[in-house]
CSV table of C-alpha atoms in Angstrom, one decimal:
chain,number,residue,atom,x,y,z
A,24,MET,CA,-0.4,0.0,0.1
A,25,GLY,CA,2.9,2.2,1.0
A,26,SER,CA,4.6,2.1,-2.5
A,27,THR,CA,1.4,2.6,-4.0
A,28,ARG,CA,0.7,5.5,-2.7
A,29,ARG,CA,4.3,6.7,-3.4
A,30,THR,CA,4.2,6.4,-7.0
A,31,GLY,CA,1.1,7.6,-6.7
A,32,ARG,CA,2.2,11.3,-5.6
A,33,ILE,CA,5.1,11.3,-7.4
A,34,ARG,CA,2.8,10.6,-10.6
A,35,SER,CA,0.6,13.3,-9.6
A,36,ARG,CA,4.0,15.7,-9.3
A,37,ALA,CA,5.0,15.0,-12.4
A,38,ALA,CA,1.9,15.6,-13.7
A,39,ALA,CA,1.2,18.8,-12.5
A,40,ILE,CA,4.9,20.5,-12.9
A,41,ALA,CA,4.3,19.0,-16.2
A,42,VAL,CA,0.9,21.3,-16.7
A,43,CYS,CA,3.5,24.6,-14.8
A,44,VAL,CA,5.5,23.9,-17.5
A,45,ALA,CA,3.4,24.0,-20.5
A,46,ALA,CA,1.5,26.9,-19.2
A,47,LEU,CA,5.4,29.0,-18.7
A,48,ALA,CA,5.7,28.0,-22.1
A,49,ALA,CA,2.4,29.3,-22.9
A,50,VAL,CA,3.3,33.0,-21.7
A,51,THR,CA,4.9,33.4,-25.0
A,52,ALA,CA,3.5,31.0,-27.7
A,53,VAL,CA,0.9,32.7,-29.8
A,54,PRO,CA,-1.8,35.1,-27.5
A,55,ALA,CA,-5.4,33.7,-27.4
A,56,GLN,CA,-7.8,34.3,-29.5
A,57,ALA,CA,-10.4,36.7,-28.4
A,58,HIS,CA,-13.3,34.4,-28.2
A,59,GLU,CA,-11.0,31.3,-26.4
A,60,PRO,CA,-11.6,31.3,-22.6
A,61,GLU,CA,-8.6,33.7,-20.2
A,62,ARG,CA,-6.1,31.0,-18.8
A,63,ARG,CA,-4.9,31.5,-16.0
A,64,VAL,CA,-0.9,30.5,-16.7
A,65,PRO,CA,1.9,30.4,-13.6
A,66,HIS,CA,3.6,33.7,-13.1
A,67,TRP,CA,5.3,35.1,-10.4
A,68,GLU,CA,2.9,37.3,-7.7
A,69,LEU,CA,4.8,40.0,-5.6
A,70,LYS,CA,5.2,40.0,-1.8
A,71,ASP,CA,5.4,42.5,0.6
A,72,THR,CA,8.1,42.3,2.0
A,73,GLY,CA,7.5,45.7,3.8
A,74,ALA,CA,12.1,46.4,2.8
A,75,PRO,CA,11.8,48.5,0.3
A,76,GLU,CA,14.8,49.7,0.5
A,77,THR,CA,16.7,46.1,1.0
A,78,ARG,CA,18.8,44.4,-1.9
A,79,PHE,CA,17.7,40.7,-1.3
A,80,ARG,CA,20.8,39.0,-3.1
A,81,GLY,CA,20.3,35.9,-1.0
A,82,LEU,CA,17.6,33.0,-0.9
A,83,ALA,CA,16.5,29.8,1.0
A,84,ALA,CA,13.4,28.0,-0.7
A,85,VAL,CA,12.5,25.8,2.9
A,86,SER,CA,8.7,25.4,1.0
A,87,ARG,CA,5.8,26.3,-1.0
A,88,THR,CA,5.0,28.2,2.2
A,89,THR,CA,8.1,29.0,4.0
A,90,ALA,CA,11.8,31.0,3.0
A,91,TRP,CA,14.2,33.1,4.2
A,92,VAL,CA,16.1,36.6,2.1
A,93,ALA,CA,19.2,38.2,3.1
A,94,GLY,CA,20.2,41.1,2.1
A,95,THR,CA,21.9,44.3,2.8
A,96,GLY,CA,21.8,46.0,6.2
A,97,GLY,CA,22.8,43.2,7.7
A,98,THR,CA,18.7,42.5,7.0
A,99,VAL,CA,17.4,39.2,6.9
A,100,LEU,CA,13.5,38.0,6.3
A,101,ARG,CA,11.2,34.7,6.7
A,102,THR,CA,8.1,33.4,5.7
A,103,THR,CA,6.0,31.1,6.7
A,104,ASP,CA,3.1,31.6,5.1
A,105,ALA,CA,4.0,31.9,1.8
A,106,GLY,CA,5.4,35.6,1.4
A,107,ALA,CA,1.6,36.6,3.0
A,108,THR,CA,4.0,38.0,6.2
A,109,TRP,CA,7.9,37.7,6.9
A,110,ARG,CA,9.0,38.6,9.6
A,111,ASN,CA,12.7,40.3,10.4
A,112,VAL,CA,14.8,38.1,11.8
A,113,SER,CA,18.0,39.7,11.1
A,114,PRO,CA,21.5,39.1,13.8
A,115,PRO,CA,21.4,42.3,16.2
A,116,GLY,CA,24.2,44.9,15.2
A,117,VAL,CA,25.3,44.0,11.9
A,118,GLY,CA,23.6,46.6,9.8
A,119,GLU,CA,26.7,46.8,8.5
A,120,LEU,CA,27.7,43.8,6.1
A,121,GLN,CA,25.9,43.2,3.0
A,122,PHE,CA,24.6,39.9,3.2
A,123,ARG,CA,24.2,37.4,-0.1
A,124,ASP,CA,23.3,34.2,0.4
A,125,VAL,CA,21.5,32.0,2.8
A,126,GLU,CA,21.3,28.4,3.2
A,127,ALA,CA,18.8,26.7,5.1
A,128,PHE,CA,17.8,23.6,6.4
A,129,ASP,CA,13.9,24.0,7.5
A,130,ALA,CA,11.7,26.9,9.0
A,131,ARG,CA,14.6,27.4,12.2
A,132,ARG,CA,17.6,26.6,11.1
A,133,ALA,CA,19.7,28.2,9.2
A,134,VAL,CA,22.9,29.6,7.9
A,135,VAL,CA,23.9,33.6,6.4
A,136,LEU,CA,27.0,34.4,5.0
A,137,ALA,CA,28.5,38.5,4.8
A,138,ILE,CA,30.1,39.2,2.3
A,139,GLY,CA,34.0,41.9,2.2
A,140,GLU,CA,37.3,41.9,2.3
A,141,GLY,CA,38.5,40.7,6.1
A,142,GLU,CA,36.0,40.6,8.8
A,143,ALA,CA,33.3,41.8,6.6
A,144,SER,CA,33.4,37.8,5.5
A,145,ARG,CA,31.5,36.2,8.5
A,146,VAL,CA,29.2,33.6,9.3
A,147,TYR,CA,26.1,33.3,11.3
A,148,ARG,CA,23.4,30.4,12.6
A,149,THR,CA,20.6,29.8,14.4
A,150,ASP,CA,17.8,27.8,15.3
A,151,ASP,CA,15.6,29.2,16.3
A,152,GLY,CA,14.1,30.4,13.5
A,153,GLY,CA,16.3,33.9,13.5
A,154,ALA,CA,15.1,34.6,17.2
A,155,THR,CA,18.7,34.3,18.3
A,156,TRP,CA,21.4,33.9,15.8
A,157,THR,CA,25.4,32.9,16.3
A,158,GLU,CA,28.6,34.3,14.9
A,159,SER,CA,30.6,31.0,13.9
A,160,PHE,CA,33.4,32.3,11.3
A,161,ARG,CA,34.7,35.7,11.2
A,162,ASN,CA,37.4,36.3,8.4
A,163,THR,CA,40.7,37.2,9.7
A,164,ASP,CA,42.6,36.6,6.5
A,165,PRO,CA,42.6,40.6,4.9
A,166,LYS,CA,43.6,39.1,1.5
A,167,ALA,CA,40.2,37.0,1.4
A,168,PHE,CA,36.0,37.9,0.3
A,169,TYR,CA,34.0,35.1,1.4
A,170,ASP,CA,31.0,34.7,-1.6
A,171,CYS,CA,29.2,31.8,-1.3
A,172,LEU,CA,27.6,29.1,0.9
A,173,ALA,CA,27.0,25.4,-0.2
A,174,PHE,CA,25.5,22.9,1.9
A,175,PHE,CA,25.7,18.9,0.8
A,176,ASP,CA,23.2,18.1,4.0
A,177,HIS,CA,22.1,19.1,7.4
A,178,ARG,CA,25.7,18.6,8.4
A,179,HIS,CA,28.3,19.5,5.7
A,180,GLY,CA,29.0,22.5,4.2
A,181,LEU,CA,31.3,24.7,2.6
A,182,ALA,CA,32.1,28.0,2.0
A,183,MET,CA,34.5,29.8,-0.7
A,184,SER,CA,36.9,32.7,-1.4
A,185,ASP,CA,38.0,34.8,-4.0
A,186,PRO,CA,41.7,32.9,-4.4
A,187,VAL,CA,44.0,34.0,-1.6
A,188,ASP,CA,48.0,33.7,-2.5
A,189,GLY,CA,46.8,32.3,-6.5
A,190,ARG,CA,44.3,29.9,-5.5
A,191,PHE,CA,40.8,30.1,-4.5
A,192,ARG,CA,40.5,29.8,-0.4
A,193,ILE,CA,37.8,26.9,0.5
A,194,LEU,CA,36.5,27.3,4.3
A,195,SER,CA,33.9,23.8,5.5
A,196,THR,CA,31.6,22.6,8.3
A,197,GLY,CA,31.3,18.8,9.6
A,198,ASP,CA,28.3,20.2,11.8
A,199,GLY,CA,25.9,22.2,9.9
A,200,GLY,CA,28.2,26.0,10.3
A,201,ARG,CA,28.7,26.0,13.8
A,202,THR,CA,32.5,25.5,13.0
A,203,TRP,CA,34.6,26.1,10.5
A,204,LYS,CA,38.3,25.3,9.3
A,205,VAL,CA,39.3,26.9,6.0
A,206,LEU,CA,40.8,23.6,3.7
A,207,PRO,CA,44.5,23.2,3.0
A,208,ASP,CA,44.9,24.9,-1.3
A,209,GLY,CA,47.0,21.9,-2.6
A,210,GLY,CA,44.0,20.6,-4.6
A,211,MET,CA,42.7,23.8,-6.1
A,212,PRO,CA,43.9,24.5,-8.7
A,213,ALA,CA,45.5,28.1,-9.7
A,214,ALA,CA,43.7,30.9,-10.4
A,215,GLN,CA,43.6,33.3,-13.3
A,216,GLU,CA,44.7,36.5,-13.3
A,217,GLY,CA,41.7,38.8,-11.9
A,218,GLU,CA,40.1,35.4,-11.5
A,219,ALA,CA,36.9,35.8,-8.7
A,220,GLY,CA,33.9,35.0,-8.2
A,221,PHE,CA,30.5,37.1,-8.1
A,222,ALA,CA,28.6,37.5,-5.1
A,223,ALA,CA,25.2,37.9,-7.2
A,224,SER,CA,22.6,35.8,-5.7
A,225,GLY,CA,24.3,33.0,-3.6
A,226,GLN,CA,24.3,30.2,-6.3
A,227,CYS,CA,28.4,31.0,-7.7
A,228,LEU,CA,28.6,27.7,-5.2
A,229,VAL,CA,26.6,24.8,-5.4
A,230,THR,CA,26.0,20.9,-4.6
A,231,SER,CA,24.3,17.7,-5.8
A,232,GLY,CA,24.5,15.3,-3.5
A,233,PRO,CA,27.2,14.2,-0.6
A,234,LYS,CA,29.9,14.6,-2.3
A,235,ASP,CA,30.1,17.4,-6.1
A,236,VAL,CA,30.1,20.6,-5.5
A,237,TRP,CA,30.6,23.6,-8.5
A,238,LEU,CA,32.4,26.4,-8.3
A,239,ALA,CA,31.3,29.6,-11.2
A,240,THR,CA,34.3,32.0,-11.8
A,241,GLY,CA,34.9,35.1,-14.1
A,242,GLY,CA,36.6,38.9,-14.3
A,243,ALA,CA,39.3,36.6,-16.5
A,244,ALA,CA,40.2,36.0,-19.2
A,245,ARG,CA,38.1,33.1,-19.2
A,246,ALA,CA,34.8,32.1,-17.8
A,247,ARG,CA,35.6,28.5,-15.6
A,248,VAL,CA,33.8,26.2,-13.6
A,249,LEU,CA,35.7,23.9,-10.7
A,250,HIS,CA,34.2,20.4,-9.5
A,251,SER,CA,35.2,18.9,-6.7
A,252,ALA,CA,34.3,15.9,-6.3
A,253,ASP,CA,35.5,15.3,-3.0
A,254,ARG,CA,33.8,17.9,-0.9
A,255,GLY,CA,36.7,20.3,-2.2
A,256,HIS,CA,39.5,19.0,-1.2
A,257,THR,CA,40.5,17.9,-4.5
A,258,TRP,CA,39.8,20.8,-8.4
A,259,THR,CA,39.4,19.7,-11.3
A,260,ALA,CA,39.0,23.6,-14.3
A,261,THR,CA,36.7,23.9,-17.7
A,262,ASP,CA,36.4,27.0,-19.3
A,263,THR,CA,33.1,27.8,-20.7
A,264,PRO,CA,31.5,29.3,-23.3
A,265,LEU,CA,30.8,32.8,-21.0
A,266,PRO,CA,32.1,36.1,-21.4
A,267,ALA,CA,34.9,36.4,-20.1
A,268,GLY,CA,37.8,39.1,-20.7
A,269,ASP,CA,36.6,41.7,-18.4
A,270,PRO,CA,36.2,41.9,-14.2
A,271,ALA,CA,32.2,42.6,-15.4
A,272,ARG,CA,32.1,39.1,-16.7
A,273,GLY,CA,31.9,35.3,-16.1
A,274,VAL,CA,29.8,32.8,-15.1
A,275,PHE,CA,27.7,33.9,-12.2
A,276,ALA,CA,25.0,31.3,-11.7
A,277,LEU,CA,25.2,27.8,-11.3
A,278,ALA,CA,22.2,25.0,-10.6
A,279,PHE,CA,22.4,21.0,-11.0
A,280,ARG,CA,20.0,19.0,-10.5
A,281,ASP,CA,22.1,15.8,-9.8
A,282,ARG,CA,26.1,15.5,-10.5
A,283,ALA,CA,25.4,14.8,-13.9
A,284,HIS,CA,23.1,17.8,-15.5
A,285,GLY,CA,24.1,21.4,-14.9
A,286,LEU,CA,23.2,25.0,-16.0
A,287,ALA,CA,25.7,28.1,-16.3
A,288,VAL,CA,24.3,31.7,-16.0
A,289,GLY,CA,26.0,34.4,-16.4
A,290,GLY,CA,27.1,37.4,-18.6
A,291,ASP,CA,28.6,40.9,-18.1
A,292,PHE,CA,26.3,42.1,-15.6
A,293,ARG,CA,26.6,46.3,-16.9
A,294,PRO,CA,23.6,47.4,-17.9
A,295,ASP,CA,25.1,48.9,-21.4
A,296,GLN,CA,26.8,45.5,-23.0
A,297,PRO,CA,25.6,42.6,-23.7
A,298,SER,CA,25.9,39.4,-22.8
A,299,PRO,CA,25.8,37.2,-25.6
A,300,ASN,CA,26.6,33.8,-25.3
A,301,ALA,CA,25.2,34.2,-20.8
A,302,ALA,CA,24.4,30.6,-20.7
A,303,ALA,CA,26.0,27.1,-21.0
A,304,ARG,CA,24.6,23.5,-19.9
A,305,THR,CA,26.7,19.8,-18.9
A,306,SER,CA,25.6,16.9,-19.4
A,307,ASP,CA,29.0,15.2,-18.0
A,308,GLY,CA,28.9,17.5,-14.2
A,309,GLY,CA,31.1,19.7,-15.7
A,310,ARG,CA,33.6,18.7,-17.9
A,311,THR,CA,32.9,20.3,-21.1
A,312,TRP,CA,30.0,23.5,-21.2
A,313,ARG,CA,28.6,24.3,-24.8
A,314,PRO,CA,26.3,27.2,-24.9
A,315,ALA,CA,22.8,27.1,-25.5
A,316,ALA,CA,20.7,27.3,-29.6
A,317,ALA,CA,19.3,30.0,-27.8
A,318,ALA,CA,20.2,32.1,-24.7
A,319,PRO,CA,18.3,34.6,-22.4
A,320,PRO,CA,18.6,37.7,-23.8
A,321,ALA,CA,20.7,39.8,-21.3
A,322,TYR,CA,22.4,39.2,-18.3
A,323,ARG,CA,21.3,37.2,-15.8
A,324,SER,CA,22.2,35.9,-12.4
A,325,GLY,CA,19.9,33.1,-11.3
A,326,VAL,CA,18.7,29.7,-12.1
A,327,ALA,CA,17.3,27.3,-10.8
A,328,TRP,CA,16.0,23.5,-12.0
A,329,LEU,CA,11.9,23.3,-11.6
A,330,PRO,CA,10.6,20.1,-9.4
A,331,HIS,CA,10.4,17.1,-11.0
A,332,SER,CA,11.3,18.6,-14.4
A,333,ARG,CA,14.5,16.8,-15.8
A,334,ALA,CA,14.0,19.2,-18.8
A,335,ALA,CA,12.6,23.1,-17.3
A,336,ALA,CA,14.2,25.5,-15.8
A,337,LEU,CA,14.1,29.3,-14.8
A,338,ALA,CA,16.9,32.3,-14.9
A,339,VAL,CA,16.4,35.6,-13.5
A,340,GLY,CA,18.7,38.6,-14.0
A,341,PRO,CA,17.6,42.4,-13.3
A,342,THR,CA,15.7,42.8,-16.5
A,343,GLY,CA,13.4,39.6,-16.5
A,344,THR,CA,12.9,35.8,-16.6
A,345,ASP,CA,13.7,33.2,-19.2
A,346,LEU,CA,12.3,29.9,-19.3
A,347,THR,CA,13.9,27.0,-20.4
A,348,THR,CA,12.0,23.8,-21.3
A,349,ASP,CA,15.0,21.4,-23.4
A,350,ALA,CA,17.5,21.5,-20.7
A,351,GLY,CA,19.2,24.8,-21.4
A,352,ARG,CA,19.5,24.3,-24.7
A,353,THR,CA,17.5,27.8,-25.4
A,354,TRP,CA,15.5,29.7,-23.4
A,355,ARG,CA,13.1,32.7,-24.0
A,356,THR,CA,11.5,35.3,-21.5
A,357,VAL,CA,8.5,35.1,-19.9
A,358,ASP,CA,8.4,37.5,-17.0
A,359,THR,CA,10.4,40.7,-17.7
A,360,GLY,CA,10.0,41.9,-13.7
A,361,SER,CA,13.9,42.0,-12.2
A,362,TYR,CA,14.9,39.4,-9.6
A,363,ASP,CA,18.7,38.6,-9.1
A,364,THR,CA,18.1,34.9,-7.4
A,365,VAL,CA,15.8,32.3,-7.6
A,366,ASP,CA,15.5,28.5,-6.0
A,367,CYS,CA,13.0,26.3,-6.0
A,368,THR,CA,11.5,23.2,-3.8
A,369,ARG,CA,10.1,20.4,-3.9
A,370,ASP,CA,6.7,20.3,-3.3
A,371,HIS,CA,6.3,22.6,-6.2
A,372,GLY,CA,7.4,25.8,-5.1
A,373,CYS,CA,9.2,28.5,-6.5
A,374,TRP,CA,10.7,32.2,-4.9
A,375,ALA,CA,13.0,34.6,-6.8
A,376,ALA,CA,14.1,37.5,-4.6
A,377,GLY,CA,15.9,41.0,-5.8
A,378,GLU,CA,16.0,44.8,-5.6
A,379,LYS,CA,14.0,47.0,-3.4
A,380,GLY,CA,12.6,44.5,-1.1
A,381,ARG,CA,11.4,43.0,-4.1
A,382,VAL,CA,10.5,38.6,-3.1
A,383,ALA,CA,7.9,36.8,-5.6
A,384,ARG,CA,6.4,33.1,-5.4
A,385,LEU,CA,5.4,31.6,-8.7
A,386,GLU,CA,1.8,31.3,-8.2
A,387,HIS,CA,0.0,27.9,-10.8
């Protein structure tokens, strides 16, 4: 009986996501004739966060009802009612910090990363929904600048810093972010001149499964993706076809639906500069990357696979949201609102966040 119920749930989820993908694709299809009934298609529905001065580049979607966002001014917000209300759960006394990433395990446990040079790079953890926070890491190396966090499970996670002495620096935790240690850099390839990560969406470091992790780079002659299959101890680097050759260009975000199939988005974040080839895909774990045949029309800073789909994903940026229904081969714009980051959950919850306090949930 249990197996039958599980099979039914899986089929219903697959059916639901198929309907969602088809409806999203219809947004840019030929308009319906006047005599046809109006169809309700999935769309971003803005949720009032009450924080219009805050830019949220950190987003952790827990479910359709629960999400965390983190941003400028040391701000952390949490909702448990699908965005109807938001609680300010910011750590006290951190108004000068810039939170760029948040990773949440549930409605009570979360880890946030503040970026910046030297001691501005910090990590905080809460176990009570943000009622109290513990500072679990403060960077003391003036040459380090941390950009992103990622977890393999509720215990094991990594944070990455821009290169220190010619190599990206990796911070590791085995207790859910309560304590951290810098990993040896002997297994890290040398960085290119000017190479760094982009703290644009909390997606420059991503994981899949118990040990695989990928790191996105830019700012150098080649935009690369680095991969580790042993939780950050040894790495290999691969060039991507995304724009490079300038400090404003590179890979800004990654998403992997399993350890083989991944997406990369980015481009040139300057609004007056074009971003051709702003997306790429891999089917071999990042060993090779192929450009999208029809890429997003502009720079994109966030990307996420739609839940229970092998082919559908969303990419977001300041000028809009794009949808792929063929695993990154082609993309088309389905919304023109400004978002920096996007995250989806297994119960069909997709959230996006960005400037001017904007947070939205994909409504079906």
